[in-house]
Coordinates of C-alpha atoms and ligand atoms in Angstrom, one line a residue:
M287 CA 0.0 0.0 0.0
N288 CA 1.3 3.4 -0.9
R289 CA 1.0 5.5 2.2
R290 CA 2.9 8.5 3.3
K291 CA 5.1 7.8 6.3
I292 CA 4.9 10.7 8.8
Y293 CA 7.4 9.4 11.4
E294 CA 9.3 6.2 12.2
G295 CA 10.3 5.6 15.8
K296 CA 12.0 2.7 17.5
A297 CA 8.9 0.5 17.9
K298 CA 6.2 2.2 15.8
I299 CA 5.6 3.9 12.5
L300 CA 3.0 6.7 11.9
Y301 CA 1.4 6.9 8.5
E302 CA -1.0 9.5 7.1
G303 CA -4.6 8.5 8.0
P304 CA -7.6 8.1 5.7
E305 CA -9.1 11.4 6.8
P306 CA -7.6 14.7 7.8
G307 CA -6.8 14.8 11.5
T308 CA -6.2 11.0 11.6
L309 CA -3.0 8.9 11.5
I310 CA -2.3 5.2 11.4
Q311 CA -0.1 3.8 14.2
H312 CA 1.8 0.7 13.1
F313 CA 3.4 -1.5 15.8
K314 CA 6.8 -3.0 14.8
D315 CA 8.4 -6.2 16.1
D316 CA 11.6 -4.3 16.9
A317 CA 12.8 -3.9 20.4
T318 CA 15.5 -1.4 21.4
A319 CA 17.2 -0.6 24.7
N320 CA 19.7 1.8 26.1
N321 CA 18.8 4.4 23.5
N322 CA 19.3 2.1 20.4
E323 CA 22.6 0.5 21.7
K324 CA 20.7 -2.9 21.7
M325 CA 18.2 -4.0 19.0
Q326 CA 16.4 -7.3 18.4
I327 CA 13.3 -8.3 16.4
F328 CA 10.7 -10.4 18.3
D329 CA 8.3 -12.1 15.8
G330 CA 4.8 -11.1 16.9
K331 CA 5.6 -8.4 19.6
G332 CA 3.9 -5.7 17.5
V333 CA 0.7 -7.7 17.3
L334 CA 0.7 -8.3 21.0
N335 CA 1.4 -4.6 21.8
N336 CA -1.3 -3.5 19.4
K337 CA -3.8 -5.7 21.2
I338 CA -2.7 -4.8 24.7
S339 CA -2.6 -1.1 24.0
E340 CA -6.0 -1.1 22.3
N341 CA -7.5 -2.9 25.3
I342 CA -6.0 -0.4 27.8
F343 CA -6.9 2.7 25.8
L344 CA -10.5 1.5 25.3
K345 CA -10.8 0.9 29.1
L346 CA -9.2 4.3 29.9
G347 CA -11.6 6.0 27.4
K348 CA -14.6 4.4 29.3
I349 CA -13.5 6.0 32.6
G350 CA -13.3 9.4 30.9
I351 CA -9.6 9.7 30.0
P352 CA -9.4 11.4 26.6
T353 CA -7.2 9.4 24.3
H354 CA -6.0 9.5 20.7
F355 CA -7.3 5.9 20.0
I356 CA -10.1 5.6 17.4
R357 CA -10.2 2.0 16.4
K358 CA -8.0 -1.0 15.7
L359 CA -7.6 -1.5 11.9
N360 CA -5.7 -4.8 11.7
M361 CA -3.3 -7.0 13.6
R362 CA -0.6 -4.4 13.7
E363 CA -2.3 -1.0 13.2
Q364 CA -4.7 1.3 14.8
L365 CA -6.4 4.5 13.6
I366 CA -5.6 7.4 15.9
K367 CA -6.3 11.1 16.1
E368 CA -3.5 13.3 15.0
V369 CA -2.2 15.4 17.9
D370 CA 0.5 17.8 18.5
I371 CA 2.8 15.7 20.7
I372 CA 4.1 17.4 23.9
P373 CA 7.9 16.5 23.9
I374 CA 7.8 15.1 27.4
E375 CA 7.9 11.5 28.5
V376 CA 5.9 11.2 31.7
V377 CA 7.0 8.4 34.0
V378 CA 4.8 7.3 36.9
R379 CA 6.4 5.1 39.6
N380 CA 4.9 3.0 42.4
I381 CA 7.9 0.8 43.3
V382 CA 11.6 1.7 43.0
A383 CA 13.2 0.2 39.8
G384 CA 15.3 1.0 36.8
S385 CA 16.8 4.5 36.5
L386 CA 15.4 5.6 39.9
S387 CA 17.1 2.7 41.6
K388 CA 20.4 3.6 39.9
R389 CA 20.2 7.3 40.3
L390 CA 19.5 7.4 44.0
G391 CA 21.0 4.0 45.0
I392 CA 17.8 2.6 46.4
I393 CA 17.3 -1.1 46.1
E394 CA 14.9 -2.3 43.4
G395 CA 11.6 -3.4 44.7
E396 CA 11.2 -0.9 47.5
P397 CA 7.6 0.4 47.5
L398 CA 7.4 4.2 47.3
P399 CA 5.6 6.1 50.0
R400 CA 3.5 7.7 47.3
S401 CA 3.3 7.5 43.5
L402 CA 6.0 9.7 41.9
I403 CA 5.7 11.5 38.6
E404 CA 8.9 12.3 36.6
F405 CA 9.3 14.2 33.4
Y406 CA 11.9 13.4 30.7
Y407 CA 12.6 15.6 27.6
K408 CA 12.0 13.6 24.5
N409 CA 15.3 13.9 22.7
D410 CA 17.2 10.7 21.6
K411 CA 20.5 12.7 20.9
L412 CA 20.5 13.8 24.5
G413 CA 19.3 10.4 25.8
D414 CA 16.0 11.8 27.1
P415 CA 17.3 13.8 30.0
M416 CA 15.2 14.2 33.1
V417 CA 13.6 17.7 33.5
S418 CA 11.5 19.6 36.0
D419 CA 8.2 21.5 35.4
E420 CA 10.4 24.6 35.5
H421 CA 12.3 23.5 32.4
I422 CA 9.0 22.5 30.7
T423 CA 7.4 26.0 31.2
A424 CA 10.6 28.0 30.7
F425 CA 11.3 26.3 27.3
G426 CA 7.6 26.5 26.3
W427 CA 7.1 22.7 25.9
A428 CA 3.8 23.0 27.9
S429 CA 2.0 25.6 30.0
P430 CA 1.6 25.4 33.8
Q431 CA -2.1 24.5 33.2
E432 CA -1.2 21.8 30.8
I433 CA 1.3 20.3 33.3
E434 CA -1.4 20.3 36.0
E435 CA -3.7 18.5 33.6
I436 CA -1.0 16.0 32.6
M437 CA -0.3 15.3 36.3
N438 CA -4.0 14.8 37.1
L439 CA -4.5 12.5 34.1
S440 CA -1.3 10.5 34.9
L441 CA -2.4 9.8 38.5
R442 CA -5.9 8.8 37.3
I443 CA -4.3 6.5 34.8
N444 CA -2.0 5.1 37.4
D445 CA -4.8 4.4 39.9
F446 CA -6.9 2.7 37.2
L447 CA -4.1 0.6 35.7
S448 CA -2.7 -0.4 39.2
G449 CA -6.2 -1.8 40.0
L450 CA -6.6 -3.5 36.6
F451 CA -3.2 -5.2 36.8
S452 CA -3.6 -6.1 40.5
G453 CA -6.8 -8.0 39.5
I454 CA -4.7 -10.3 37.3
N455 CA -1.9 -10.8 39.9
I456 CA 0.5 -8.2 38.4
K457 CA 2.2 -5.3 40.1
L458 CA 2.4 -2.1 38.1
V459 CA 5.9 -1.0 39.1
D460 CA 6.1 2.0 36.8
F461 CA 5.2 3.1 33.3
K462 CA 5.9 5.8 30.7
I463 CA 3.1 7.7 28.9
E464 CA 3.0 10.6 26.4
F465 CA 0.4 13.3 25.8
G466 CA -0.6 15.5 22.9
R467 CA -2.6 18.6 22.3
L468 CA -5.8 18.4 20.2
Y469 CA -7.8 21.3 18.9
E470 CA -11.5 20.5 19.4
N471 CA -14.5 22.7 19.9
D472 CA -12.5 26.0 19.8
A473 CA -10.1 24.8 22.5
F474 CA -6.9 22.8 23.0
R475 CA -7.3 19.6 25.1
I476 CA -4.6 17.4 26.5
I477 CA -5.1 13.8 25.4
L478 CA -3.3 10.5 26.0
A479 CA -1.3 9.5 23.0
D480 CA 1.4 6.9 22.0
E481 CA 0.9 3.4 23.6
I482 CA 0.7 1.6 26.9
S483 CA 2.1 -1.9 26.6
P484 CA 4.8 -4.1 28.3
D485 CA 7.3 -2.1 26.2
S486 CA 6.5 1.0 28.2
C487 CA 5.6 -0.5 31.7
R488 CA 7.3 -2.5 34.3
L489 CA 5.0 -5.4 35.3
W490 CA 6.0 -7.9 37.9
D491 CA 4.0 -11.0 38.9
T492 CA 2.6 -10.2 42.4
T493 CA 3.4 -13.7 43.8
T494 CA 6.9 -14.4 42.3
N495 CA 8.1 -10.9 41.3
D496 CA 8.9 -12.4 37.9
K497 CA 9.3 -9.7 35.3
L498 CA 6.7 -9.6 32.5
D499 CA 8.0 -6.6 30.5
K500 CA 10.8 -5.2 28.4
D501 CA 13.3 -5.5 31.2
L502 CA 13.6 -9.2 30.1
F503 CA 15.2 -7.9 26.9
R504 CA 17.1 -5.0 28.5
N505 CA 18.8 -7.4 30.9
D506 CA 18.8 -10.6 28.8
S507 CA 17.0 -12.3 31.6
G508 CA 14.1 -14.2 30.0
D509 CA 11.7 -14.9 27.2
L510 CA 10.1 -11.6 26.2
L511 CA 7.4 -13.0 23.9
E512 CA 6.3 -15.6 26.5
A513 CA 6.0 -12.8 29.1
Y514 CA 4.0 -10.5 26.7
N515 CA 1.8 -13.4 25.8
E516 CA 1.2 -14.1 29.5
V517 CA 0.2 -10.5 30.1
A518 CA -2.3 -10.7 27.2
R519 CA -3.6 -14.0 28.4
R520 CA -4.2 -12.7 31.9
M521 CA -5.9 -9.6 30.5
G522 CA -8.3 -12.0 28.6
I523 CA -7.2 -10.7 25.2
I524 CA -5.8 -14.0 23.9
S525 CA -6.9 -17.5 24.9
K526 CA -4.6 -19.8 26.8
K527 CA -3.7 -21.8 23.7
N528 CA -3.4 -18.9 21.4
K529 CA 0.0 -17.4 21.0
T530 CA 0.8 -14.7 18.5
E531 CA 4.5 -15.4 18.0
N532 CA 6.0 -17.8 15.5
T533 CA 4.1 -17.3 12.4
G534 CA 6.7 -19.4 10.5
P535 CA 6.4 -23.1 9.6
V536 CA 5.7 -25.6 12.3
L537 CA 7.7 -28.9 12.4
I538 CA 5.3 -31.8 12.6
K539 CA 6.9 -34.7 14.5
G540 CA 6.2 -38.1 13.0
Ligands
TMP1242 P1 13.4 4.0 33.8 O1 13.4 3.4 35.1 O2 14.4 3.4 32.8 O3 13.5 5.5 33.9 O4 12.0 3.7 33.1 C1 10.8 4.0 33.7 C2 9.6 3.5 32.9 O5 9.5 4.1 31.7 C3 9.7 2.0 32.6 O6 8.4 1.4 32.8 C4 10.2 1.9 31.2 C5 9.6 3.1 30.6 N1 10.4 3.7 29.6 C6 10.0 3.8 28.3 O7 8.9 3.3 28.0 N2 10.8 4.3 27.3 C7 12.0 4.9 27.6 O8 12.7 5.4 26.7 C8 12.5 4.8 29.0 C9 13.8 5.3 29.3 C10 11.7 4.2 29.9

């Protein structure tokens, strides 16, 4: 199909949509870590993330979180509203892990006294540096009112997703989300954009603390596809038998 590519990121491609104001978000099988230092293709990861993210965005929409999601188009693609992306990655943390553990020397797994929100400036060349709301307003990336709205939405998303995952024996350790600006009814609104999937969350089994997210690839510590399948199975998105990886030939044993 001859479509105009708008943007290609590490795990997704954005194409021009069928109508003005829409885009097609395509989920790739590529996984990258450490700002592109490490790269691997996982056959079927894009299909799983498309399903998981669709499911989460639909549920968030139902509780009143405005999102860019319109509908799933096929196994790897969804139709989304075109927004003006705010160049900030918002990280919400419930348990110490990853860069917070390294930066402050706190042991991974320590529950936080309250949920923390952190901001990172989206810039691959600079390695997405952490910034404060002062930087965000001083450099005009978002207004104080927009930051307040982003923080309110992020905490609502965190509460909802923590409950959702807790119901399927998963701890929502932390996650990264992105927001955009949409001009609607003579006003700009902040809406949730991008994706929410095991690529952008830390998900630990509540009983065993087994990792069910991209840390398995970052740390070479387990089977990423099996973990993503497990998350999708527990969410009721795929059946127990149904796996989306390995679309290649199957060896029939005689
Ligand atoms: P961090 O502990 O490495 O700062 O990551 C916090 C959360 O954000 C974790 O769930 C992974 C997610 N994340 C992304 O989705 N993309 C990124 O580029 C980074 C650095 C983190």
